[in-house]
């Protein structure tokens, strides 16, 4: 039976309360919804799922821990959902901010190292911001960032999942703006299931 190691990487959206003492613990977010769907679709594979998302991480922090938390694990597939904290923390935190140019450089360095030092297939999930009333500056910043992420995905990734577009379309048929997330960033159960389902569909091309 072919063994496939799938690594989820990112920030709090990926972390989702996982037990950091056990990297097989998937937390309560989209990895926990995606994994059983992938297993059900591929009984012929020995699937191993690892979640190493860390709440609060920005692109620079992910790059800093890339060797122990990605390269050394030799994943067959690695997914990355990162970037919203680089924007959000410009307004909500007393810390050095990340410019658009630095985000692009950090992201490119992450992808370059993964390409150079692993044989992993790469899935990039686009950062997103759902309907909310208190993050208009972040929304404007995200509008500039998304084309950058898409460009990098075209250069380096095997699969790109446009979560921003998928959520925008899905919200047209939902009863309330907060159906998927209370704060526009962190998904509730509906949002985590939504991302997990799209993740499971997207990874089909890589298995």
Coordinates of C-alpha atoms in Angstrom, one line a residue:
X1 CA 0.0 0.0 0.0
X2 CA 1.4 3.4 -1.0
X3 CA 2.1 5.7 1.9
X4 CA 1.3 9.4 1.5
X5 CA 2.2 12.0 4.1
X6 CA 0.1 15.2 3.9
X7 CA 1.2 18.3 5.9
X8 CA -1.1 21.2 6.7
X9 CA 0.8 24.4 7.3
X10 CA -0.3 27.9 8.2
X11 CA -1.6 30.1 11.0
X12 CA -4.6 29.9 13.4
X13 CA -7.0 28.9 10.6
X14 CA -5.0 25.7 10.2
X15 CA -4.0 25.4 13.9
X16 CA -7.6 25.5 15.1
X17 CA -6.8 24.5 18.7
X18 CA -4.7 21.4 17.8
X19 CA -2.7 19.6 20.6
X20 CA 0.8 20.8 19.8
X21 CA 2.3 17.9 21.8
X22 CA 1.0 15.6 19.0
X23 CA 1.4 16.7 15.4
X24 CA -1.1 14.0 14.3
X25 CA -3.8 15.9 16.2
X26 CA -5.6 17.9 13.5
X27 CA -7.5 20.4 15.7
X28 CA -11.0 21.5 15.1
X29 CA -10.6 23.3 11.7
X30 CA -10.5 22.4 8.1
X31 CA -7.8 19.7 8.4
X32 CA -10.1 17.7 10.6
X33 CA -12.8 17.9 8.0
X34 CA -10.5 17.3 5.0
X35 CA -8.7 14.2 6.3
X36 CA -11.7 11.8 6.6
X37 CA -13.0 12.9 3.2
X38 CA -9.6 12.1 1.6
X39 CA -9.4 8.8 3.5
X40 CA -12.8 7.8 2.3
X41 CA -11.9 8.6 -1.3
X42 CA -8.6 6.7 -1.2
X43 CA -8.9 3.5 0.7
X44 CA -6.0 2.2 -1.4
X45 CA -3.5 4.7 0.2
X46 CA -1.9 4.7 3.6
X47 CA -2.5 8.3 4.4
X48 CA -0.7 10.2 7.2
X49 CA -1.9 13.6 8.2
X50 CA 0.2 16.1 10.1
X51 CA -1.0 19.6 11.2
X52 CA 1.7 22.1 12.2
X53 CA -0.2 25.3 11.8
X54 CA 0.6 27.9 14.5
X55 CA -1.8 30.6 15.6
X56 CA -0.6 34.1 15.0
X57 CA 2.1 33.1 12.4
X58 CA 3.0 35.5 9.6
X59 CA 4.9 34.5 6.5
X60 CA 8.2 35.3 8.0
X61 CA 7.6 33.1 11.0
X62 CA 6.6 30.2 8.7
X63 CA 9.8 30.7 6.8
X64 CA 11.8 30.6 10.0
X65 CA 10.5 27.3 11.1
X66 CA 10.3 25.7 7.6
X67 CA 13.1 23.2 8.1
X68 CA 11.9 21.4 11.3
X69 CA 8.2 21.9 10.5
X70 CA 8.2 21.0 6.8
X71 CA 11.4 20.0 5.1
X72 CA 12.7 17.6 7.7
X73 CA 9.3 15.8 7.7
X74 CA 9.6 14.9 4.0
X75 CA 5.9 15.4 3.2
X76 CA 4.5 14.1 -0.1
X77 CA 2.0 16.9 -0.1
X78 CA 2.2 20.2 1.7
X79 CA -0.6 22.8 1.9
X80 CA 0.0 26.4 2.9
X81 CA -2.6 28.9 4.1
X82 CA -0.8 32.0 5.3
X83 CA -0.8 35.7 4.9
X84 CA -3.8 37.2 6.6
X85 CA -1.9 37.9 9.9
X86 CA 0.7 39.9 7.9
X87 CA -2.2 42.2 7.0
X88 CA -4.4 42.0 10.2
X89 CA -1.4 42.7 12.5
X90 CA -0.7 46.0 10.8
X91 CA -3.7 47.4 12.6
X92 CA -4.4 45.2 15.7
X93 CA -0.9 44.6 17.2
X94 CA 2.0 46.6 18.5
X95 CA 4.7 44.9 16.3
X96 CA 6.8 45.5 13.3
X97 CA 4.5 45.4 10.2
X98 CA 5.2 43.4 7.1
X99 CA 5.1 45.3 3.8
X100 CA 3.5 43.9 0.7
X101 CA 7.0 43.5 -0.8
X102 CA 8.2 41.6 2.3
X103 CA 5.2 39.3 2.2
X104 CA 5.9 38.4 -1.4
X105 CA 9.6 37.8 -0.6
X106 CA 8.8 35.7 2.4
X107 CA 6.3 33.6 0.4
X108 CA 8.7 33.2 -2.5
X109 CA 11.5 32.1 -0.2
X110 CA 9.2 29.5 1.4
X111 CA 8.2 28.1 -2.0
X112 CA 11.8 28.2 -3.3
X113 CA 13.0 26.2 -0.3
X114 CA 10.2 23.6 -0.6
X115 CA 11.0 23.2 -4.3
X116 CA 14.7 22.9 -3.6
X117 CA 14.7 20.7 -0.5
X118 CA 11.7 18.5 -0.8
X119 CA 9.9 16.4 -3.5
X120 CA 6.5 17.6 -2.1
X121 CA 3.6 18.6 -4.2
X122 CA 2.5 22.0 -3.1
X123 CA -1.1 23.3 -2.6
X124 CA -1.6 27.0 -1.9
X125 CA -4.9 28.1 -0.3
X126 CA -5.6 31.8 -0.8
X127 CA -6.0 34.0 2.3
X128 CA -9.5 35.4 2.6
X129 CA -11.6 37.9 4.5
X130 CA -15.3 37.4 4.8
X131 CA -18.0 40.0 5.4
X132 CA -17.4 42.1 8.5
X133 CA -17.6 45.8 9.5
X134 CA -14.4 46.4 11.3
X135 CA -11.6 45.4 8.9
X136 CA -12.0 47.6 5.8
X137 CA -8.2 48.5 5.8
X138 CA -7.4 44.8 5.9
X139 CA -9.8 44.2 3.0
X140 CA -8.1 46.8 0.9
X141 CA -4.7 45.3 1.7
X142 CA -6.0 41.8 0.8
X143 CA -7.1 43.0 -2.6
X144 CA -3.5 43.9 -3.3
X145 CA -2.1 40.7 -1.8
X146 CA -4.3 38.1 -3.6
X147 CA -2.8 38.8 -7.1
X148 CA 0.6 38.3 -5.5
X149 CA -0.3 35.0 -4.0
X150 CA -2.0 33.9 -7.3
X151 CA 1.2 34.8 -9.2
X152 CA 3.4 32.8 -6.8
X153 CA 1.0 29.8 -7.0
X154 CA 1.3 29.9 -10.8
X155 CA 5.0 29.8 -10.5
X156 CA 5.5 27.2 -7.8
X157 CA 2.3 25.4 -6.8
X158 CA 0.7 22.2 -8.1
X159 CA -2.7 23.3 -7.0
X160 CA -4.2 26.7 -6.1
X161 CA -7.5 26.9 -4.1
X162 CA -9.0 30.4 -4.4
X163 CA -10.8 30.4 -1.0
X164 CA -11.6 34.1 -1.3
X165 CA -13.6 33.5 -4.5
X166 CA -15.2 30.3 -3.3
X167 CA -16.4 32.0 -0.1
X168 CA -17.7 35.0 -1.9
X169 CA -19.7 32.8 -4.2
X170 CA -21.0 30.6 -1.4
X171 CA -22.1 33.6 0.7
X172 CA -24.6 34.6 -2.0
X173 CA -26.8 31.7 -1.0
X174 CA -26.3 31.7 2.8
X175 CA -28.8 33.3 5.2
X176 CA -26.4 35.6 7.0
X177 CA -22.9 37.2 6.4
X178 CA -21.5 35.4 9.5
X179 CA -22.6 31.9 8.4
X180 CA -19.0 30.8 7.9
X181 CA -17.1 33.0 10.4
X182 CA -17.9 35.4 13.2
X183 CA -14.9 37.7 12.7
X184 CA -14.4 37.2 9.0
X185 CA -11.1 35.3 9.4
X186 CA -11.5 32.3 11.8
X187 CA -14.0 29.8 10.4
X188 CA -16.7 28.3 12.6
X189 CA -17.8 24.7 12.0
X190 CA -19.6 25.7 8.8
X191 CA -16.5 27.5 7.5
X192 CA -14.1 24.7 8.5
X193 CA -16.3 22.1 6.8
X194 CA -16.5 24.3 3.7
X195 CA -12.7 24.7 3.4
X196 CA -12.2 21.0 4.2
X197 CA -14.5 19.9 1.4
X198 CA -12.7 22.1 -1.1
X199 CA -9.4 20.9 0.1
X200 CA -10.4 17.3 -0.4
X201 CA -11.5 18.0 -3.9
X202 CA -8.4 20.0 -4.8
X203 CA -5.9 17.4 -3.5
X204 CA -7.3 14.8 -5.9
X205 CA -4.9 16.1 -8.6
X206 CA -2.0 15.3 -6.3
X207 CA -2.7 11.8 -5.1

